Coordinates of C-alpha atoms and ligand atoms in Angstrom, one line a residue:
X78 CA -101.3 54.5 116.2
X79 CA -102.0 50.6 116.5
X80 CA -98.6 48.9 114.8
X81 CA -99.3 45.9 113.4
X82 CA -95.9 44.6 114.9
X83 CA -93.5 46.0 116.9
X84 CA -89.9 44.5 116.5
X85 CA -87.4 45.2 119.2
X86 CA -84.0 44.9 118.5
X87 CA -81.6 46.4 115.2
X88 CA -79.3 43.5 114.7
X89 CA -79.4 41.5 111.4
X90 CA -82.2 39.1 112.7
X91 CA -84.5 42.0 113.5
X92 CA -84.0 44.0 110.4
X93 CA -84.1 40.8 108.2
X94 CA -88.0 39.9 110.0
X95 CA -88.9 43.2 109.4
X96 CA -87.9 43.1 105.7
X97 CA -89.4 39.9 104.7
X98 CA -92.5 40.9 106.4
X99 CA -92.6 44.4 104.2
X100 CA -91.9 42.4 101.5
X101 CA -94.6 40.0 102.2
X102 CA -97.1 42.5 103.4
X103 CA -96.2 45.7 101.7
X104 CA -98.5 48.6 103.8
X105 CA -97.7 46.7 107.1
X106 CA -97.3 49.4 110.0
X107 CA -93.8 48.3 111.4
X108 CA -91.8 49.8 113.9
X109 CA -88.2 48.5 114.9
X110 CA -87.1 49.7 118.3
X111 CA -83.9 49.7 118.9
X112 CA -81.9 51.1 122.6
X113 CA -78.8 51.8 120.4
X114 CA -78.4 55.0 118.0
X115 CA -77.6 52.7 115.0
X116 CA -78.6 49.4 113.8
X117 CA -75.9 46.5 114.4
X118 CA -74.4 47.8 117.1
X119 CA -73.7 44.2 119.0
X120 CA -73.2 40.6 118.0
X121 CA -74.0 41.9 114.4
X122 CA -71.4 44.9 114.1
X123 CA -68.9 42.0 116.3
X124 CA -68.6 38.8 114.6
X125 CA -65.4 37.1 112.2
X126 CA -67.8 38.0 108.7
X127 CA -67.9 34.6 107.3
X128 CA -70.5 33.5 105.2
X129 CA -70.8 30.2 106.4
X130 CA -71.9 27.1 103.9
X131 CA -73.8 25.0 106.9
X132 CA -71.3 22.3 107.0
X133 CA -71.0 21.9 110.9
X134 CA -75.2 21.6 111.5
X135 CA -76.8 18.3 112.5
X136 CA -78.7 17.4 109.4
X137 CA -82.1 18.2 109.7
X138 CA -81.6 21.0 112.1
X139 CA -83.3 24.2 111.8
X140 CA -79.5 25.5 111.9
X141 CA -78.5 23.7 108.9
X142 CA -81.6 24.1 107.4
X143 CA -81.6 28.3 107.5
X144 CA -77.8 28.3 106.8
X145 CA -78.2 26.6 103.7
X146 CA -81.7 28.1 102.5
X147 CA -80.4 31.6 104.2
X148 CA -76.7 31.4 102.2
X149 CA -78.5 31.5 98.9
X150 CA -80.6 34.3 99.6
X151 CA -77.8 36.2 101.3
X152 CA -76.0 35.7 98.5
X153 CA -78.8 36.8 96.3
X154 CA -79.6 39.8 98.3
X155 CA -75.4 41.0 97.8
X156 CA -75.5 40.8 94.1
X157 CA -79.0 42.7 93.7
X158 CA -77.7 45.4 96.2
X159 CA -73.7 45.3 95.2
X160 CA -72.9 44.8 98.9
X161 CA -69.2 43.6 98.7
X162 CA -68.4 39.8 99.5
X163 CA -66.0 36.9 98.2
X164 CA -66.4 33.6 98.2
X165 CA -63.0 32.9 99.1
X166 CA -63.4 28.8 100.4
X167 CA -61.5 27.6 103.2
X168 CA -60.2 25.0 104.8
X169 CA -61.0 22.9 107.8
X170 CA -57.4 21.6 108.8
X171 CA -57.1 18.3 111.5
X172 CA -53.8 19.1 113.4
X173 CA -53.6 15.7 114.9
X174 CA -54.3 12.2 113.9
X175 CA -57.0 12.0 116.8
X176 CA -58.8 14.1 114.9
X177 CA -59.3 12.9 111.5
X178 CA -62.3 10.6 112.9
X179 CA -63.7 14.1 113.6
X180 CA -63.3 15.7 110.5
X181 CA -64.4 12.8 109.0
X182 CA -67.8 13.1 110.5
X183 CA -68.1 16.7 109.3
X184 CA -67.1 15.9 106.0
X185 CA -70.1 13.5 106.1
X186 CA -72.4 16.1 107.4
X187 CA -71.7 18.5 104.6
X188 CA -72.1 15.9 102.6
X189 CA -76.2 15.1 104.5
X190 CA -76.5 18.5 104.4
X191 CA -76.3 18.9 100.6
X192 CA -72.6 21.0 99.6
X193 CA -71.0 20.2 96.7
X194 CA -67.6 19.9 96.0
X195 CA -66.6 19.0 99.3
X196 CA -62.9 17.6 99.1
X197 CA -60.6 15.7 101.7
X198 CA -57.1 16.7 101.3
X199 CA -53.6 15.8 101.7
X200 CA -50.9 18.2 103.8
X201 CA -49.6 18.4 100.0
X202 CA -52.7 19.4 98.4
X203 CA -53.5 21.5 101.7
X204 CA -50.2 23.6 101.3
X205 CA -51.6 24.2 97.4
X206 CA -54.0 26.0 99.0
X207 CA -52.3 27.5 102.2
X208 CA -48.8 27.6 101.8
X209 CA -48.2 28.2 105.5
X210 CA -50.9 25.4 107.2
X211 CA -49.8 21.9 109.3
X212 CA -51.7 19.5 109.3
X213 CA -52.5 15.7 108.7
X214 CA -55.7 16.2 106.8
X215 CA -58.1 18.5 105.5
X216 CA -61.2 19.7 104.3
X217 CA -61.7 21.8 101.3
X218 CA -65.0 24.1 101.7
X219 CA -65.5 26.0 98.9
X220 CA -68.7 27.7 99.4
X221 CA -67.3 29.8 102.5
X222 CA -67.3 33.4 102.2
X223 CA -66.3 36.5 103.3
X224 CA -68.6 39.9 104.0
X225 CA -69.2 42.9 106.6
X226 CA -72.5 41.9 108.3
X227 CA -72.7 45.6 109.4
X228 CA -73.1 46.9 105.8
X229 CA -75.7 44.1 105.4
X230 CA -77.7 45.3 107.9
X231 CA -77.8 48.9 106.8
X232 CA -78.9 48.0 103.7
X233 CA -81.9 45.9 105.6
X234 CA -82.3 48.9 107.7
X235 CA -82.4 51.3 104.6
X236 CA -85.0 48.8 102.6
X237 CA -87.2 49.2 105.8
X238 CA -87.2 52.4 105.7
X239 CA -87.8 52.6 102.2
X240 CA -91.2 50.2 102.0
X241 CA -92.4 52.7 104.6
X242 CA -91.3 50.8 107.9
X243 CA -90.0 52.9 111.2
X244 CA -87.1 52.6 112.9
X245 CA -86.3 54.0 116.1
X246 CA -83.3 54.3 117.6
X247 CA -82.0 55.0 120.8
X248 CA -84.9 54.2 123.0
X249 CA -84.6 50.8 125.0
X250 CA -88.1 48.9 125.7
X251 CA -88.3 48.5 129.6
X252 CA -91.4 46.9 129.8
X253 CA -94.5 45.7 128.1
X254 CA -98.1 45.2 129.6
X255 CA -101.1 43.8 127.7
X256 CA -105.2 44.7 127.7
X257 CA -107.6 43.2 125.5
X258 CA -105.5 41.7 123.2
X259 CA -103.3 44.8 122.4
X260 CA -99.7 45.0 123.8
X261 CA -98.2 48.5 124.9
X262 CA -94.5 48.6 125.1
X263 CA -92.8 51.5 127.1
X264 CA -89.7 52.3 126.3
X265 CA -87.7 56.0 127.6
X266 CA -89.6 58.3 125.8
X267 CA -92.5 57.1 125.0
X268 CA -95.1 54.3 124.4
X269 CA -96.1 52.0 121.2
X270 CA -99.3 49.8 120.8
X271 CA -99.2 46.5 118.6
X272 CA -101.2 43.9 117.8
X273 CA -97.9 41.9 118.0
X274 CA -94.2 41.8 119.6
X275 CA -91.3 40.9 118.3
X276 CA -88.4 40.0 120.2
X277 CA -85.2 40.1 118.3
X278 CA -82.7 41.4 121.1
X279 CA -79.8 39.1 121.0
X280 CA -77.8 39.2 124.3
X281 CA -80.9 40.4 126.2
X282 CA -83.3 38.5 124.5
X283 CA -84.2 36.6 127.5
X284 CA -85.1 39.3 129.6
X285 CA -87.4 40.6 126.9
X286 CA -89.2 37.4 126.6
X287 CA -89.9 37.6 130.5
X288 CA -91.3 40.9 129.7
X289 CA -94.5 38.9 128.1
X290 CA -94.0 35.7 130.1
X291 CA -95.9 35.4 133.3
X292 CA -93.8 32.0 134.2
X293 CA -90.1 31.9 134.2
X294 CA -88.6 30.8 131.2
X295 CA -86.3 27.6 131.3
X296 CA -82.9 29.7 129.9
X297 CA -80.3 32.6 130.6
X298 CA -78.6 34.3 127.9
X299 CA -74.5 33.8 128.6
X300 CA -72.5 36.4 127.6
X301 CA -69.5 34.1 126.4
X302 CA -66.6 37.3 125.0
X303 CA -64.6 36.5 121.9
X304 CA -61.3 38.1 121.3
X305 CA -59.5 38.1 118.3
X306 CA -56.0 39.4 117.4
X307 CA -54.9 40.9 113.8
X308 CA -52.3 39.8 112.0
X309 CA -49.5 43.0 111.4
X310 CA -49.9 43.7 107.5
X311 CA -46.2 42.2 106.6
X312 CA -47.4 38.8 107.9
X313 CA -50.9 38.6 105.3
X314 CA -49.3 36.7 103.5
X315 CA -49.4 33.9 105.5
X316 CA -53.4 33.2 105.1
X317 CA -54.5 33.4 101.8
X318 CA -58.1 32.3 102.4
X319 CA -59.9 31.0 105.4
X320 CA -58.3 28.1 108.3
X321 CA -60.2 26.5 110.6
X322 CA -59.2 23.8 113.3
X323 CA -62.1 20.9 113.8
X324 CA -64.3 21.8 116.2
X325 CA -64.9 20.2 119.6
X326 CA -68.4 18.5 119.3
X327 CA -69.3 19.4 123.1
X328 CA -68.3 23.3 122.0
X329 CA -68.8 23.9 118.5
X330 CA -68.1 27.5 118.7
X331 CA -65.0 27.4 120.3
X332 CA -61.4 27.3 118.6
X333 CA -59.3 29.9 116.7
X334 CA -59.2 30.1 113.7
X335 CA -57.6 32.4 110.5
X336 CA -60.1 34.9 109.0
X337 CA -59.2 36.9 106.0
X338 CA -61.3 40.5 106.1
X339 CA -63.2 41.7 103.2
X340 CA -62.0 45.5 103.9
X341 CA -58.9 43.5 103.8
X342 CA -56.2 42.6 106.7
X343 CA -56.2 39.0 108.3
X344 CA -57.9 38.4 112.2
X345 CA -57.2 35.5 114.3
X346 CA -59.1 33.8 117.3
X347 CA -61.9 34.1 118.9
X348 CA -61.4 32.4 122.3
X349 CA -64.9 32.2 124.3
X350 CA -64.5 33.4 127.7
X351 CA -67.3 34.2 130.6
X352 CA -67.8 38.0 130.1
X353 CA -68.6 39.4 133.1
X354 CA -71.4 41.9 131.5
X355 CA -73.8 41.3 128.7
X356 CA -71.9 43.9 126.3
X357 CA -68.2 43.8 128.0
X358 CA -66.2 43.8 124.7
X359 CA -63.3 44.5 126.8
X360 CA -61.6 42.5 129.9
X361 CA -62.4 45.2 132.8
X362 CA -66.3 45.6 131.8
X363 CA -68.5 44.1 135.0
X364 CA -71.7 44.5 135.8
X365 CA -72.3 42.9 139.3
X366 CA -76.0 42.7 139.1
X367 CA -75.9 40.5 135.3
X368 CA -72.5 38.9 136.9
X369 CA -74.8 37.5 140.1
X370 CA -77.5 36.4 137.7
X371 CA -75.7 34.5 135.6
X372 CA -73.4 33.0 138.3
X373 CA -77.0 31.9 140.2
X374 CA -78.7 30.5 137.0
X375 CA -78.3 26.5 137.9
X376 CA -77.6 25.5 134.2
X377 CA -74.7 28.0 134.4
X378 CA -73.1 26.1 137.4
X379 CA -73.9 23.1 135.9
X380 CA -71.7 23.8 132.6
X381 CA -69.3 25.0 135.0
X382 CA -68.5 22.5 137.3
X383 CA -67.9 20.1 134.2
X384 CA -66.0 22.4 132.0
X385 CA -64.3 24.5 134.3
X386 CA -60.8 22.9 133.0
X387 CA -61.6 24.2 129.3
X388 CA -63.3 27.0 130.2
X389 CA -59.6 27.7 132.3
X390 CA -57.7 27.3 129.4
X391 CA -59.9 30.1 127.5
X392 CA -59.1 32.7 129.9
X393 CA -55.2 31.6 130.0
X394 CA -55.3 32.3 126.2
X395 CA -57.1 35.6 126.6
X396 CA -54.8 37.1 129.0
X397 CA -51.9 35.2 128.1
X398 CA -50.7 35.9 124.2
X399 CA -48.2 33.4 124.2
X400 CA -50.8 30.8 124.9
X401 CA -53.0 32.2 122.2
X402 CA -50.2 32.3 119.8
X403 CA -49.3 28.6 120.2
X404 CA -53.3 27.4 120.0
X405 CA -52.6 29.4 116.3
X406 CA -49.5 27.6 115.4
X407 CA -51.2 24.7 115.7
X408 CA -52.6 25.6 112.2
X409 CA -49.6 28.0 111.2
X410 CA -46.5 27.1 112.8
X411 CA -44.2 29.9 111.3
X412 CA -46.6 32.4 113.1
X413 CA -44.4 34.3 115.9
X414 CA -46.0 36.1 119.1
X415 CA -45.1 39.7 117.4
X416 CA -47.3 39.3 114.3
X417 CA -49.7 39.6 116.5
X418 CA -51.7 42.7 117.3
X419 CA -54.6 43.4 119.3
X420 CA -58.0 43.2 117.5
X421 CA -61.4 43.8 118.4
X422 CA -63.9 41.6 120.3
X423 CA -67.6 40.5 120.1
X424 CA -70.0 38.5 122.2
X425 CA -71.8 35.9 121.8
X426 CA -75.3 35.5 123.2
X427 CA -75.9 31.7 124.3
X428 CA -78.7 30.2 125.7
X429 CA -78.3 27.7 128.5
X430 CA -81.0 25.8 130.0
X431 CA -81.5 25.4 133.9
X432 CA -80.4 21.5 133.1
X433 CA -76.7 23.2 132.2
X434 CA -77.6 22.7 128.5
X435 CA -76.2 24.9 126.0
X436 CA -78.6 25.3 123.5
X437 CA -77.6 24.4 120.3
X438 CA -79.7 25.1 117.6
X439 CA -82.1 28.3 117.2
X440 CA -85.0 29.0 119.4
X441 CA -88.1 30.3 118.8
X442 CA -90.3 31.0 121.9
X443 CA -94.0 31.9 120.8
X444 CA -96.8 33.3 123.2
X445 CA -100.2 34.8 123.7
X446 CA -98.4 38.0 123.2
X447 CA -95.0 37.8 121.4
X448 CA -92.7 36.0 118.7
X449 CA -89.5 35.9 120.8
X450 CA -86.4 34.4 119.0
X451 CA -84.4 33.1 121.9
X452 CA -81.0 32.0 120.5
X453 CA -79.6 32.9 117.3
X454 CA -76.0 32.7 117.6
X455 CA -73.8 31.9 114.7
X456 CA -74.3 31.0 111.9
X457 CA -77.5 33.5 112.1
X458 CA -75.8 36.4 110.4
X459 CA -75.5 34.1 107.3
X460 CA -79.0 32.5 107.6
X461 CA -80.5 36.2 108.5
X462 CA -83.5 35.9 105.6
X463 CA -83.9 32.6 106.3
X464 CA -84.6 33.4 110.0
X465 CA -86.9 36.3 109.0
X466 CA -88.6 34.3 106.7
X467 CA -89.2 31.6 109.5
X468 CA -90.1 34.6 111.8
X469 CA -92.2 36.8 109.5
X470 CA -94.4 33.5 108.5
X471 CA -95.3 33.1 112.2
X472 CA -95.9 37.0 112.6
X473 CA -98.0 37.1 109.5
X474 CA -100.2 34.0 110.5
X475 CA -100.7 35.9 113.6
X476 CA -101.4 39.2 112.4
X477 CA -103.9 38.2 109.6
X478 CA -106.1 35.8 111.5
Ligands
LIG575 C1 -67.5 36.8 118.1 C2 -68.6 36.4 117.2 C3 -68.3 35.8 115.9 C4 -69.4 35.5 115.0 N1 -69.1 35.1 113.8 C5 -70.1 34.9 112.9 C6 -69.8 34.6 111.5 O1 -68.7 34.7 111.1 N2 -70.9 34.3 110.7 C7 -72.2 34.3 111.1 O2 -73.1 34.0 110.3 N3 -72.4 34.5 112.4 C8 -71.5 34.9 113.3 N4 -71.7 35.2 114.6 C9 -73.1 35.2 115.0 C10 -73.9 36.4 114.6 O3 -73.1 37.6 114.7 C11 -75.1 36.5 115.4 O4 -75.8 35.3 115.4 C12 -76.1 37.6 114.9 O5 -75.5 38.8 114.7 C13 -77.3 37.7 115.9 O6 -78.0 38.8 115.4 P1 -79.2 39.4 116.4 O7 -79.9 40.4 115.6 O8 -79.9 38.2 117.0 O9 -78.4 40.0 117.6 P2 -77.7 41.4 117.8 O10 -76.9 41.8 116.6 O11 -77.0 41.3 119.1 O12 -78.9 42.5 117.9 C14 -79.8 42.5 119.0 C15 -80.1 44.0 119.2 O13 -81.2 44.1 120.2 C16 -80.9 45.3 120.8 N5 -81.7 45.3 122.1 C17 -81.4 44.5 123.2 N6 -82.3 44.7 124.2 C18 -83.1 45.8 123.8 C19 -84.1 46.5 124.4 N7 -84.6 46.2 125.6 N8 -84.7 47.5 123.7 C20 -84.3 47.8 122.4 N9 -83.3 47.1 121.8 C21 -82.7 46.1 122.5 C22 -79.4 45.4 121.0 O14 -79.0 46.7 121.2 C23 -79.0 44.8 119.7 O15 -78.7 45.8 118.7 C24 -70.7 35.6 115.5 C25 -71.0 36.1 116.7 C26 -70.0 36.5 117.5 C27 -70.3 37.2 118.8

């Protein structure tokens, strides 16, 4: 059979493309491909499960603009489907005076970028809210919520299913060669034609995009692991909702930070260290041959040699807990080393140029071929339909003409 599109990858960005192309083109023959044998099995079943309200994105960016647009229908899609969520708020809490300047400027984005009841606060009003938090000022964010991306993307994969897409599981895609405008991708066991690919494959969507690329594409996936800890169930208490620190403009996603859980429990971190294999959740998983590729890709060096103090400090904290505990009192002093427990980790595919940029905003890569979206790291759990929207548009242009 000829597929209209093939989509490879089951994480949320995959499964949300191929839903809002069934629900734009009910009858479409769709097959999702994915090497695992479930859906959201990476980055999607490994993230902190906030619904974030796009208050960190450069105006204008398509970042900000699929948070905010994605939010709404995420939260649309919960209520319709009774997935379980709270929007809980949190707050953004500046530690030091050096940072208010900072937070300032994210207040103001938030404000560009269209939330409502944004609110600076005092340590007094902050401690209304968080009993337990330090700091000088803060930022109220109300629209910040809390969900299990993994039920989300069942419930995508489930719809799929439903409107009469395939899913296929377990089989990896190991190459794809094209003849007369029809692609065949191979995978294990078998072969699929399409008129189209998809390439949805988070931490290795870079090699998938070669797979259709004749020339080499200017950017590496970098595996960057994120540990967090849990706090021990006497010591909820201290978190009531969400606490973030202000983020580091040259490395947005880095800083620990206070999560409350919607199964319930508390996590705290992630820290962003180099993982040494494209899915190494834990500190001994190496792979030499992804190890050597990323260590030779220029841009990698680059960010390297001029980060190599912060990127030090990261791996002091992930094998030292003491360290880790003290970047946490920053926001909660009373926290003590032994309310600490070992969590889980996840990790984070981000795209780095051969220039040593680290791409900041999601990438779409379009060719004769294929639809390949390059880097979708957070917030692209919360902006899912927004991105498959975006995606399924392109596809569907494609496809019909
Ligand atoms: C630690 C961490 C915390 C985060 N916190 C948040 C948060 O709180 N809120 C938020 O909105 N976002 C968050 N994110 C980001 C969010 O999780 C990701 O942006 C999102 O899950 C990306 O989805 P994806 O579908 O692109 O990738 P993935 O979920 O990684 O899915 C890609 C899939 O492709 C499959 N695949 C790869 N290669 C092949 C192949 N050759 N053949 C077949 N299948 C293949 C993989 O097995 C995988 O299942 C976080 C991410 C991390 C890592």
């Amino acid at each position: 059979m000829l597929y209209d599109t093939v989509i490879i990858g089951g994480g949320i960005v995959g499964l949300a493309t191929a839903l809002q192309l069934l629900e734009k083109k009910p009858g479409l023959r769709l097959l999702l491909i994915e090497k695992e044998n479930q859906v959201a099995a990476h980055q999607t079943g490994h993230n902190s499960g906030v619904i974030h309200s796009g208050l960190y994105y450069k105006p204008g960016s398509l970042k900000a603009n699929n948070c905010i647009k994605g939010y709404h229908q995420l939260l649309d899609f919960c209520q319709k489907h009774e997935i379980p969520h709270e929007i809980c708020g949190k707050i953004v809490v500046a530690t030091t005076e050096e940072q208010i300047p900072l937070m300032q400027n994210l207040y103001d984005r938030g404000i560009q970028n269209g939330l409502s009841g944004l609110e600076i606060l005092s340590p007094e009003q902050m401690r209304e809210i968080e009993p337990h938090v330090a700091g000088v000022k803060g930022i109220k964010v109300p629209q910040t919520g809390i969900i299990n991306y993994k039920v989300v993307a069942e419930k995508y994969a489930y719809l799929i299913q439903e409107k009469g897409g395939r899913i296929q599981l377990g089989e990896k895609v190991s190459s794809i060669s094209e003849r007369e405008g029809k692609s065949t991708i191979v995978t294990q066991k078998g072969s699929y034609e399409t008129k189209l690919v998809i390439n949805c494959a988070g931490l290795y969507s870079d090699k998938v995009t070669q797979l259709t690329e004749r020339n080499p594409i200017n950017l590496r996936i970098i595996p960057f692991r994120g540990e967090y800890y849990e706090l021990k169930p006497e010591k909820h208490h201290l978190v009531k909702h969400l606490i973030y620190p202000v983020p580091d403009p040259n490395f947005p996603f880095l800083g620990v930070h206070f999560t409350r859980m919607i199964e319930g429990g508390v996590e705290a971190g992630p820290n962003a260290v180099l993982a040494f294999r494209r899915e190494g959740y834990k500190k001994t998983d190496f792979s030499w041959p992804e190890l050597k590729e990323t260590l030779a890709w220029p841009g990698f060096r680059k960010v390297a040699g001029k980060y190599w103090k912060t990127g030090m400090g990261e791996y002091y904290r992930s094998f030292s807990k003491s360290a880790f505990t003290k970047a946490l009192q920053a926001l909660l002093p009373e926290l003590k080393e032994e309310d600490l427990i070992p969590g889980g980790a996840g990790v984070r595919a981000q795209a780095c140029d051969e220039q040593g940029g680290l791409l900041d905003d999601f990438a779409i890569i379009e060719n004769a071929q294929s639809i390949n979206v390059c880097n979708a790291p957070s917030p692209a759990a919360t902006s899912s339909l927004s991105i498959g929207d975006t995606v399924s548009d392109l596809a569907l242009k494609r496809i019909i003409d």
